[in-house]
XYZ file of N, CA, C and O in Angstrom:
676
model
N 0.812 -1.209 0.000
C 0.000 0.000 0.000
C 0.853 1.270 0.000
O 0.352 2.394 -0.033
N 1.890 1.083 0.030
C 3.273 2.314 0.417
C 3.928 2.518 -0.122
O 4.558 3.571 -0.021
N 4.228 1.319 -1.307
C 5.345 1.508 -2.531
C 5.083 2.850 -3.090
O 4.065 3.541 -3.051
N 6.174 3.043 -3.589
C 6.244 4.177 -4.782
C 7.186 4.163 -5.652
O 8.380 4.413 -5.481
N 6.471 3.778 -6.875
C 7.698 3.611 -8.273
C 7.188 4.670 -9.121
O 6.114 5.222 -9.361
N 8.529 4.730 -9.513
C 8.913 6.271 -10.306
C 8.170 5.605 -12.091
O 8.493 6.134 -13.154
N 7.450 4.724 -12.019
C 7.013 4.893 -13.500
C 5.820 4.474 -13.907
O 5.347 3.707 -13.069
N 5.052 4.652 -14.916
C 3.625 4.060 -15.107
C 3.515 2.766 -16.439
O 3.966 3.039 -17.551
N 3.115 1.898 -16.266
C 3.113 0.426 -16.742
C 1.748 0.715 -17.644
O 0.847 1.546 -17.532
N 2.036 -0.466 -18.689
C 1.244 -1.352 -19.501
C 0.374 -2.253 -19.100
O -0.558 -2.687 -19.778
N 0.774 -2.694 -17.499
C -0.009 -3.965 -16.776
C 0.503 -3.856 -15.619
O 1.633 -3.743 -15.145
N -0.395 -3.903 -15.307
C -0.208 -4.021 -13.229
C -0.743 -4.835 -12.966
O -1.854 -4.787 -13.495
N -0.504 -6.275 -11.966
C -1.139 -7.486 -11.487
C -0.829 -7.193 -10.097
O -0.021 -6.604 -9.379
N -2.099 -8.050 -10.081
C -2.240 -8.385 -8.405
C -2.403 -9.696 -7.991
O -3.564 -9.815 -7.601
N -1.771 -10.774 -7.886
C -2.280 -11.943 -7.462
C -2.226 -12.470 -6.053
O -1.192 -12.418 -5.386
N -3.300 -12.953 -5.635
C -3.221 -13.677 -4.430
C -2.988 -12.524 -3.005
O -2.406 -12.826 -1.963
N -3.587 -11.242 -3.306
C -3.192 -10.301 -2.208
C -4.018 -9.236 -2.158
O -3.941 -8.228 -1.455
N -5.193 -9.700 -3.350
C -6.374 -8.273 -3.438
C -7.374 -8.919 -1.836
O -7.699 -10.049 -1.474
N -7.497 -8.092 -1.481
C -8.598 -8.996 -0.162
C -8.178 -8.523 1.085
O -8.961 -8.287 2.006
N -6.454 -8.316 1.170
C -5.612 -8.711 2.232
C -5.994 -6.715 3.023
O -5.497 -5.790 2.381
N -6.463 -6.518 3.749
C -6.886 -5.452 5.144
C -8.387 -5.256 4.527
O -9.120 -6.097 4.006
N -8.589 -3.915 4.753
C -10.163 -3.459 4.778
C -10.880 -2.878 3.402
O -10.184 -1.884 3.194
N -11.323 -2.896 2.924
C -12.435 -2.728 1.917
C -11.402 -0.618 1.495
O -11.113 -0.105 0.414
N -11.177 -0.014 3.163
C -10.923 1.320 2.375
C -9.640 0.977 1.616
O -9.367 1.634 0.611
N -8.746 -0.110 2.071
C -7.369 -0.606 1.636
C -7.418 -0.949 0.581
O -6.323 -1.016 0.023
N -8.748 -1.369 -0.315
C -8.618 -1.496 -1.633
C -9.275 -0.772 -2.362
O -9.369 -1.143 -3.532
N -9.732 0.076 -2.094
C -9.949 1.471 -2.677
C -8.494 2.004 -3.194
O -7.917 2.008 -4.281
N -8.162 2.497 -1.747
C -6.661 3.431 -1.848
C -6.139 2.780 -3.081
O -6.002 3.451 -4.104
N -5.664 0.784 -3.031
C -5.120 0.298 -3.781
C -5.344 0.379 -5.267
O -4.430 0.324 -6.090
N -6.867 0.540 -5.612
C -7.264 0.572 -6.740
C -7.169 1.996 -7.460
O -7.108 2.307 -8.649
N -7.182 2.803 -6.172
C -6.291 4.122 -6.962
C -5.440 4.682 -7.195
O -5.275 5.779 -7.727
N -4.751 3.891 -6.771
C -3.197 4.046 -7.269
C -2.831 3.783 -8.291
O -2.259 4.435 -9.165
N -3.354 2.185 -8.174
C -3.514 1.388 -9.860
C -3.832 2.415 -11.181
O -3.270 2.369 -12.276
N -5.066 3.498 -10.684
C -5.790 3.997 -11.760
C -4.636 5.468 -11.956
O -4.142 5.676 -13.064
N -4.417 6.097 -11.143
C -3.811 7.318 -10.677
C -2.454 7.544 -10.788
O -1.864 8.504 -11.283
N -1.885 6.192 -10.088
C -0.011 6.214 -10.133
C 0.745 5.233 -11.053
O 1.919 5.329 -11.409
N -0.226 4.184 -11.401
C 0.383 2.750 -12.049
C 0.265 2.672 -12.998
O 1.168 2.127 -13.632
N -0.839 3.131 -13.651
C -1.077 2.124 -14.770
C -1.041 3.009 -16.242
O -2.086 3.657 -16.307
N -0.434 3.173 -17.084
C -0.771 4.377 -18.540
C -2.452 3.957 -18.726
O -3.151 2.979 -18.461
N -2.633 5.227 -19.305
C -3.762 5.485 -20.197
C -4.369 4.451 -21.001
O -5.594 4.338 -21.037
N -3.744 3.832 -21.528
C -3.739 2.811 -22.396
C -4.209 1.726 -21.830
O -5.204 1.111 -22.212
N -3.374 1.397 -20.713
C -3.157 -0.209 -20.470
C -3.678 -0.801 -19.340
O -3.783 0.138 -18.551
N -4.219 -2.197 -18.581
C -4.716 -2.797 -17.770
C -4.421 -3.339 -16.634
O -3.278 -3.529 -16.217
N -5.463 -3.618 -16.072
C -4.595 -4.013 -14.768
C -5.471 -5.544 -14.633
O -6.642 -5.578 -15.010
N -4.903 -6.595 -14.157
C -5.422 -7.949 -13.692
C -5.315 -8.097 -12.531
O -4.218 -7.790 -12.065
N -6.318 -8.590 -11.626
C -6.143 -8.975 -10.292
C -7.115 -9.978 -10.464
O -7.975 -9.940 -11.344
N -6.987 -10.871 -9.636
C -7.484 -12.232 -9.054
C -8.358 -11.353 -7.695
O -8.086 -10.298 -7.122
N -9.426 -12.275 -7.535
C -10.245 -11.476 -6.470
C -10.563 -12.939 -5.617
O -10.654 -14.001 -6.232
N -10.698 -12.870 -4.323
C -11.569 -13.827 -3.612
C -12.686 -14.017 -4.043
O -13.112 -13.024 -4.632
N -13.610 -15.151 -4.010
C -15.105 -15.033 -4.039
C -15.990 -15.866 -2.827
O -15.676 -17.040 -2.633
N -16.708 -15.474 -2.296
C -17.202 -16.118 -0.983
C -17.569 -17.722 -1.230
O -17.430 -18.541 -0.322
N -17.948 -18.007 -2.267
C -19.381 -18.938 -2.407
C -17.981 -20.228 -1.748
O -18.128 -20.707 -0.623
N -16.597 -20.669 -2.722
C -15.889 -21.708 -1.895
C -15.485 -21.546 -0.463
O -15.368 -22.627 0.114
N -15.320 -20.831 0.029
C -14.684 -20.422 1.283
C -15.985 -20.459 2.574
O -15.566 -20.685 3.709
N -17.302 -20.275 2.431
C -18.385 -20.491 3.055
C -18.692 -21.852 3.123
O -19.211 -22.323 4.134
N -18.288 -22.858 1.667
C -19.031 -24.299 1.728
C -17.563 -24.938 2.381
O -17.501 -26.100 2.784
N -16.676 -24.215 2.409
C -15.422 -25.088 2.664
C -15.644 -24.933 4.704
O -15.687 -25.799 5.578
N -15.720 -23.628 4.747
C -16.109 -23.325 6.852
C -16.204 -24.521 7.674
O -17.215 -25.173 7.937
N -15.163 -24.686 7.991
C -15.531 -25.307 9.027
C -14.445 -26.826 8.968
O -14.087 -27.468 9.956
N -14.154 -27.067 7.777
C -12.953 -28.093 7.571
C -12.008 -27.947 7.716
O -11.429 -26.866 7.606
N -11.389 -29.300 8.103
C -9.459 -28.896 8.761
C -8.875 -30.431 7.444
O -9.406 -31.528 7.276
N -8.120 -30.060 7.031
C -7.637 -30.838 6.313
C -5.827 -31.282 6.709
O -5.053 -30.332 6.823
N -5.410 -32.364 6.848
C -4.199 -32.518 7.397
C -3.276 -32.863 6.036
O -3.407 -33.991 5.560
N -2.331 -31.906 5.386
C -1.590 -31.949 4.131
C 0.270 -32.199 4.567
O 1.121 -31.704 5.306
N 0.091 -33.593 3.269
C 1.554 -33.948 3.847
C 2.606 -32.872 2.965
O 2.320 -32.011 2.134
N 4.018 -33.334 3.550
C 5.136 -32.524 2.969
C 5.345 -32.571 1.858
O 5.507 -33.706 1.409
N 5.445 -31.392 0.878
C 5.384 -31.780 -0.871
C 7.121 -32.098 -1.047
O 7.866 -31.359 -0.403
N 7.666 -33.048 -1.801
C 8.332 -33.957 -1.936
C 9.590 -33.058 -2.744
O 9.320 -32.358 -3.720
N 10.772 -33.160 -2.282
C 11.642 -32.441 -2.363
C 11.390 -31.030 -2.382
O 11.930 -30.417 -3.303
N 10.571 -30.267 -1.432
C 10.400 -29.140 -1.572
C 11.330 -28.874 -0.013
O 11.025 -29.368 1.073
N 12.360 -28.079 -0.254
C 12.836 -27.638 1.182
C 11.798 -26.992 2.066
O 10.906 -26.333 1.533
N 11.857 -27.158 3.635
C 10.994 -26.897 4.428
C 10.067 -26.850 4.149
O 9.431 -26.100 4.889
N 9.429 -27.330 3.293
C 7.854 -28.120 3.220
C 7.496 -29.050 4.562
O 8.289 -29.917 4.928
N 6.479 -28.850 5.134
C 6.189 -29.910 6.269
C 4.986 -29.868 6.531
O 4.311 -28.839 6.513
N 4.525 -31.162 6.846
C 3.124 -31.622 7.269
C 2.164 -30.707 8.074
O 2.289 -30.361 9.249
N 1.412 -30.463 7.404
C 0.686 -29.007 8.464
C -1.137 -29.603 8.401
O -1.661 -30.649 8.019
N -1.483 -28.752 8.792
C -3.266 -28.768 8.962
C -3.692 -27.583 8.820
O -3.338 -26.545 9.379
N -4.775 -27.854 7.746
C -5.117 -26.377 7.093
C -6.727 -26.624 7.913
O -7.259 -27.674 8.276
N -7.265 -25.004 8.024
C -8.879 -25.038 8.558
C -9.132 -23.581 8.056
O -8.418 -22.579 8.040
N -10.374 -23.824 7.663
C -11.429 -23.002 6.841
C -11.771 -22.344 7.712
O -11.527 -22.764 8.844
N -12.468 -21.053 7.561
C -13.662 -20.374 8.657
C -13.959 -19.319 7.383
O -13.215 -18.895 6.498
N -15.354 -19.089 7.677
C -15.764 -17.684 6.988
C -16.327 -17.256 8.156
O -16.546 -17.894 9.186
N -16.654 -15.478 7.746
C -16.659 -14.669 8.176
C -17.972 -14.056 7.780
O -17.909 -12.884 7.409
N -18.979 -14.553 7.789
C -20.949 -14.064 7.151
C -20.822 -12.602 7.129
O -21.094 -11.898 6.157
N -20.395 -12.198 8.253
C -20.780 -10.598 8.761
C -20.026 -9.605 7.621
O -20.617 -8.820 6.880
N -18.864 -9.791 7.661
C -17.806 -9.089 6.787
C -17.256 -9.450 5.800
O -16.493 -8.755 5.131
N -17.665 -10.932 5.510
C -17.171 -11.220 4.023
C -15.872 -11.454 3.937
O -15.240 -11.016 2.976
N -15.143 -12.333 5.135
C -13.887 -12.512 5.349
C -13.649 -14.414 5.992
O -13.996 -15.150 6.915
N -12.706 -14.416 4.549
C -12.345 -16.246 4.707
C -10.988 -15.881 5.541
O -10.150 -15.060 5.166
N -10.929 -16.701 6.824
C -9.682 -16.424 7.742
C -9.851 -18.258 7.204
O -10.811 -19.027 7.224
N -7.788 -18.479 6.564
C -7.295 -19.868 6.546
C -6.089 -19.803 6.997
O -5.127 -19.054 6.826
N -6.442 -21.238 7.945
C -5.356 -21.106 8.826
C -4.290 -22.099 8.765
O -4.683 -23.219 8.437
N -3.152 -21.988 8.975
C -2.129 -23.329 8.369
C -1.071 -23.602 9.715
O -0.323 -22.711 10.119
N -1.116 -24.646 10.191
C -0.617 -25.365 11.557
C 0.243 -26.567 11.112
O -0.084 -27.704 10.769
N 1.504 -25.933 11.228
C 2.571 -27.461 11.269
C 2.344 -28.250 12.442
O 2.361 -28.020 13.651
N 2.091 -29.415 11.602
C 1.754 -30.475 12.797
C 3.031 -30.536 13.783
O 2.689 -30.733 14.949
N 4.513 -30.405 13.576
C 5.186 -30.634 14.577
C 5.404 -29.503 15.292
O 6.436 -29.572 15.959
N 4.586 -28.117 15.431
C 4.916 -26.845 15.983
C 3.831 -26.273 15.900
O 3.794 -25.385 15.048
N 3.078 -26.419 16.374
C 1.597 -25.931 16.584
C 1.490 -24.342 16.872
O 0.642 -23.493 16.599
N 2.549 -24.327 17.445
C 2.660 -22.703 18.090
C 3.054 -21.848 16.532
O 2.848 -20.666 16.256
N 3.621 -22.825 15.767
C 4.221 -21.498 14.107
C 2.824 -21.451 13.680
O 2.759 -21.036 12.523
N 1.760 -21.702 14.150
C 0.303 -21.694 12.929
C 0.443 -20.411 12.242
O 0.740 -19.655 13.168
N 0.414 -19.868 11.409
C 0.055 -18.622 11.194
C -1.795 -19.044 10.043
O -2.251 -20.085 9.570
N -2.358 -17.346 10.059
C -3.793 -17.498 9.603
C -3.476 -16.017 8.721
O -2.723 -15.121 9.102
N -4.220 -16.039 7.527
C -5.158 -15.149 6.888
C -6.215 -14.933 7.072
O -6.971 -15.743 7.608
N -6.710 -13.274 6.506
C -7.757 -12.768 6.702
C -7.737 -11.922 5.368
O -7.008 -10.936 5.253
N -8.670 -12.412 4.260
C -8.871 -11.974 3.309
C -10.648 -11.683 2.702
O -11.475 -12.460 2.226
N -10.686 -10.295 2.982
C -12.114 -9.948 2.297
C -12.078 -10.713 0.881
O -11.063 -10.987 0.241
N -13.281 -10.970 0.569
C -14.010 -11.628 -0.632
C -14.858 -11.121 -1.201
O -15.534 -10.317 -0.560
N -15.114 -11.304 -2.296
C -15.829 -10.007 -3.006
C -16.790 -10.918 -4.265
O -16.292 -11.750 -5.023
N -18.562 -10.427 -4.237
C -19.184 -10.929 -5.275
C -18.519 -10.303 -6.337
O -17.435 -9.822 -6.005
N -18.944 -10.110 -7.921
C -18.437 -9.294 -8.628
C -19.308 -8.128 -8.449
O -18.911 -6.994 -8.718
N -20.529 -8.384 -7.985
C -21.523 -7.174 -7.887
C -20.738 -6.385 -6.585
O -20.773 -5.154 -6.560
N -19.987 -7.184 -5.438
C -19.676 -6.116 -4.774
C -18.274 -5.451 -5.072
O -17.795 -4.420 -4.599
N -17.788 -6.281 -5.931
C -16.239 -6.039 -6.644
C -16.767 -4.212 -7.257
O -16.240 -3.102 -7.183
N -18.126 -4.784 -7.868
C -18.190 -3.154 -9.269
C -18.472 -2.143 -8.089
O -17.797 -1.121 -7.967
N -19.875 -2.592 -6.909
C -19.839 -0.845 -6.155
C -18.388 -0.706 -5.506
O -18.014 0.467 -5.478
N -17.363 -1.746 -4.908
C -15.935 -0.945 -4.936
C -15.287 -0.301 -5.481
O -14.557 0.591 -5.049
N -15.471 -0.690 -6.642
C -14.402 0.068 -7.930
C -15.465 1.744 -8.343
O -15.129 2.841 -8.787
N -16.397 1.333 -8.042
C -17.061 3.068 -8.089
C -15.885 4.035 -7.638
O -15.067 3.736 -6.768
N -15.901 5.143 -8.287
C -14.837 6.197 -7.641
C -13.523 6.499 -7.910
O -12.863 7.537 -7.862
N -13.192 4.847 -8.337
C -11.356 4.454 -7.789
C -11.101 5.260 -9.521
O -9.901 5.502 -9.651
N -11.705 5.577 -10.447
C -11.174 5.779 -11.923
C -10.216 4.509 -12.594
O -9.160 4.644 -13.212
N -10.958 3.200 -12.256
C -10.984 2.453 -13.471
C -12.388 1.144 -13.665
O -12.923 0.656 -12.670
N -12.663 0.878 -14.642
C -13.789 0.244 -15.343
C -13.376 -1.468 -15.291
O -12.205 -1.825 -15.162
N -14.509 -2.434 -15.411
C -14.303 -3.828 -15.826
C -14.177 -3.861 -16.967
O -14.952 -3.161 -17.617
N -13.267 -4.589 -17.617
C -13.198 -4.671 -18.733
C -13.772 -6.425 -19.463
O -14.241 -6.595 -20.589
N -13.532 -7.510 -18.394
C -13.432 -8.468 -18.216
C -13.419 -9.081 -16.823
O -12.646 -8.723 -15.935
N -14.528 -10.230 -16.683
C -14.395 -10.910 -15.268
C -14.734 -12.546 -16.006
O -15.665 -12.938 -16.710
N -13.585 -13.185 -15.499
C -13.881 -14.713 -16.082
C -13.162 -15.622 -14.482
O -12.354 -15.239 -13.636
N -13.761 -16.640 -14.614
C -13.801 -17.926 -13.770
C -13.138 -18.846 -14.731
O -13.918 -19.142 -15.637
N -11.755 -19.502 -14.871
C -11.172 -20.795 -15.344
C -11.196 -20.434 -17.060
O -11.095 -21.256 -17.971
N -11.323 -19.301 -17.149
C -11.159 -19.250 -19.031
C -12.424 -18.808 -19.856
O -12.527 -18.633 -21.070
N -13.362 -18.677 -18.849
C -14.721 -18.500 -18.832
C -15.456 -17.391 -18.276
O -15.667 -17.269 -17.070
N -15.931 -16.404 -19.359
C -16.079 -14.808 -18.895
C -17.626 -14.715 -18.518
O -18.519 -14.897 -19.346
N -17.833 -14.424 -17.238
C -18.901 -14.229 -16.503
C -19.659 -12.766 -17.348
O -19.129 -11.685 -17.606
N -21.031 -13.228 -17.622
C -21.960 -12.339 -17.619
C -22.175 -11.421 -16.948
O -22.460 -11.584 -15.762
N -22.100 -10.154 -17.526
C -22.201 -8.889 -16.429
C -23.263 -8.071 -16.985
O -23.019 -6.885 -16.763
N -24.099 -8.202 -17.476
C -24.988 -7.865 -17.849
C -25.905 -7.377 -16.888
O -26.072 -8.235 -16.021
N -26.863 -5.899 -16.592
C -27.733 -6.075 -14.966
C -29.124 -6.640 -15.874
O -29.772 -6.410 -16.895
N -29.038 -7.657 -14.542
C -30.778 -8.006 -14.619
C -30.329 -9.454 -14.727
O -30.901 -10.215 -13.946
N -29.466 -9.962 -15.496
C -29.357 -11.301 -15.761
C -29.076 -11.929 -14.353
O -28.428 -11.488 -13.404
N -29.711 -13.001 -14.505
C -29.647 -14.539 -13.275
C -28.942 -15.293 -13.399
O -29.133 -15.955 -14.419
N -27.844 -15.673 -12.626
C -27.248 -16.803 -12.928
C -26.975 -17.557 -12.042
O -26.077 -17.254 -11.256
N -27.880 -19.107 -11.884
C -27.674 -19.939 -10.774
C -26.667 -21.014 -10.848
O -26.493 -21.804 -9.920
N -25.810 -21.052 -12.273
C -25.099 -21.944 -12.063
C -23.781 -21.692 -12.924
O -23.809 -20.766 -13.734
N -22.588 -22.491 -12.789
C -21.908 -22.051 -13.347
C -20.319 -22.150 -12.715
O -20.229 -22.545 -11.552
N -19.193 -21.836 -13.376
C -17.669 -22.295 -12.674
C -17.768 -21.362 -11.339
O -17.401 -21.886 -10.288
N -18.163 -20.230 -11.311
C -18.088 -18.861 -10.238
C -18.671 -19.860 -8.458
O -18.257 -19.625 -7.323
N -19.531 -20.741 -8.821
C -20.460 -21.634 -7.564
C -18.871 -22.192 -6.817
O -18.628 -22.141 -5.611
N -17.754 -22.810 -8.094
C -16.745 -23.822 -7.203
C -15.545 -23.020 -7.755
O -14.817 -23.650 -8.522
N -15.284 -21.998 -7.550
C -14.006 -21.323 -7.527
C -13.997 -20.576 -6.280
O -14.967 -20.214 -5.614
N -12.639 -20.381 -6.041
C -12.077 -19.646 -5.273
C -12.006 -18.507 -5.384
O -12.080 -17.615 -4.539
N -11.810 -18.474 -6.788
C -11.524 -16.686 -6.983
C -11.750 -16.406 -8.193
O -12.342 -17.395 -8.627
N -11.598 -15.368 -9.330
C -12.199 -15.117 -10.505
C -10.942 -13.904 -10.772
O -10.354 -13.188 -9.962
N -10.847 -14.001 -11.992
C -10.072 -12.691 -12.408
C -10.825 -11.699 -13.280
O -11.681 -11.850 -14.152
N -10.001 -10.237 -12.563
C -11.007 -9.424 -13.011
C -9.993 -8.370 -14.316
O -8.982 -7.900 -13.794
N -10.130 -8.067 -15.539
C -9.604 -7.342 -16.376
C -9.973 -5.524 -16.023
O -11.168 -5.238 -16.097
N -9.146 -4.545 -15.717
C -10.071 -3.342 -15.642
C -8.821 -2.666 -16.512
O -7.754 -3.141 -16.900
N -9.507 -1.162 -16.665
C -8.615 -0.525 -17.939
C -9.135 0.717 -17.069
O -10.031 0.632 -16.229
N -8.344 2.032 -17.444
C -8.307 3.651 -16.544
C -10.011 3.799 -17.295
O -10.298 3.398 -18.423
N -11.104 4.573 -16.180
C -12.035 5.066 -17.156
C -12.108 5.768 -17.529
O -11.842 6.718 -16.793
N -12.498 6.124 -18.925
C -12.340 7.598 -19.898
C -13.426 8.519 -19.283
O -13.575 9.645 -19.757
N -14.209 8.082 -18.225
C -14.937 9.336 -17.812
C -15.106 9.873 -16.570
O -16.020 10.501 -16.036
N -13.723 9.382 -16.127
C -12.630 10.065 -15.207
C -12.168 10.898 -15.387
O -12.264 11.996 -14.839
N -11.652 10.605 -16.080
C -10.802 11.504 -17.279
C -11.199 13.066 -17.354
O -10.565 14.117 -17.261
N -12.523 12.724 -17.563
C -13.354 13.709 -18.682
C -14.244 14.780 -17.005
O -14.820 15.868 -17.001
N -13.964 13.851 -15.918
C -14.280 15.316 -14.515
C -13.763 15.267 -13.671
O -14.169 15.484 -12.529
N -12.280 14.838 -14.171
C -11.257 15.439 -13.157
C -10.656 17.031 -13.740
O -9.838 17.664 -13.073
């Protein structure tokens, strides 16, 4: 949230870290993106949480062995929890031989409907939101009860600076 680079990009990514403090934290973030990061031109990709896996997952502890020639890889126990109120999957990861190293995340999750009233303001637009290769309907009014978005984790979202930002700043 603090960096500051002296130049403006073609592409700015975010993976695996949009979510991470409070809803104003990705505001700020998304305006930077729009404001300090990104040219006129060009896009930004971020991966977003989405609630729907992280709610059906609540409540499971899964015990995962050491991945195989990976240095300090070790047998740990992972556990789910969501968060109803705030829209926050806390996962938590416990080496089985050191219970005390557990460390946990706390990552807001976001529908895409609540992804778009975030991005209100920040001066940049969706350009694209797809699940596994597969671009979600964003259309208002449309229903959609089924679909990759039900068993993903997360969805990536395409946004570009908006030109009518631009146009009342």
């Amino acid at each position: 949230y603090t960096v500051a680079l002296d130049q403006r990009f073609d592409l700015v990514c975010c993976w695996e870290t949009f979510g991470i403090g409070a809803d104003a934290d990705q505001r700020r973030l998304l305006k930077r993106i729009a404001g300090e990061w990104l040219e006129p031109h060009g896009c930004a990709l971020l991966d977003v949480y989405h609630p729907m896996r992280p709610m059906r997952e609540a409540g499971t502890e899964r015990r995962l062995q050491p991945l195989a020639g990976v240095p300090g890889s070790v047998e740990m126990i992972n556990r789910c929890f969501f968060d109803p109120l705030h829209g926050r999957w806390l996962d938590e990861w416990q080496p089985t031989a050191d219970p005390s190293q557990a460390l946990a995340q706390s990552i807001r999750c976001y529908t895409p409907a609540d992804f778009a009233l975030l991005l209100e303001g920040c001066g940049l637009v969706v350009q694209r939101m797809e699940v596994e290769g597969q671009a979600l309907a964003l259309e208002p009014g449309k229903i959609t009860t089924s679909g990759p978005l039900l068993d993903a984790w997360s969805y990536l979202v395409q946004l570009a600076p908006d030109p009518g930002a631009a146009k009342q700043a």
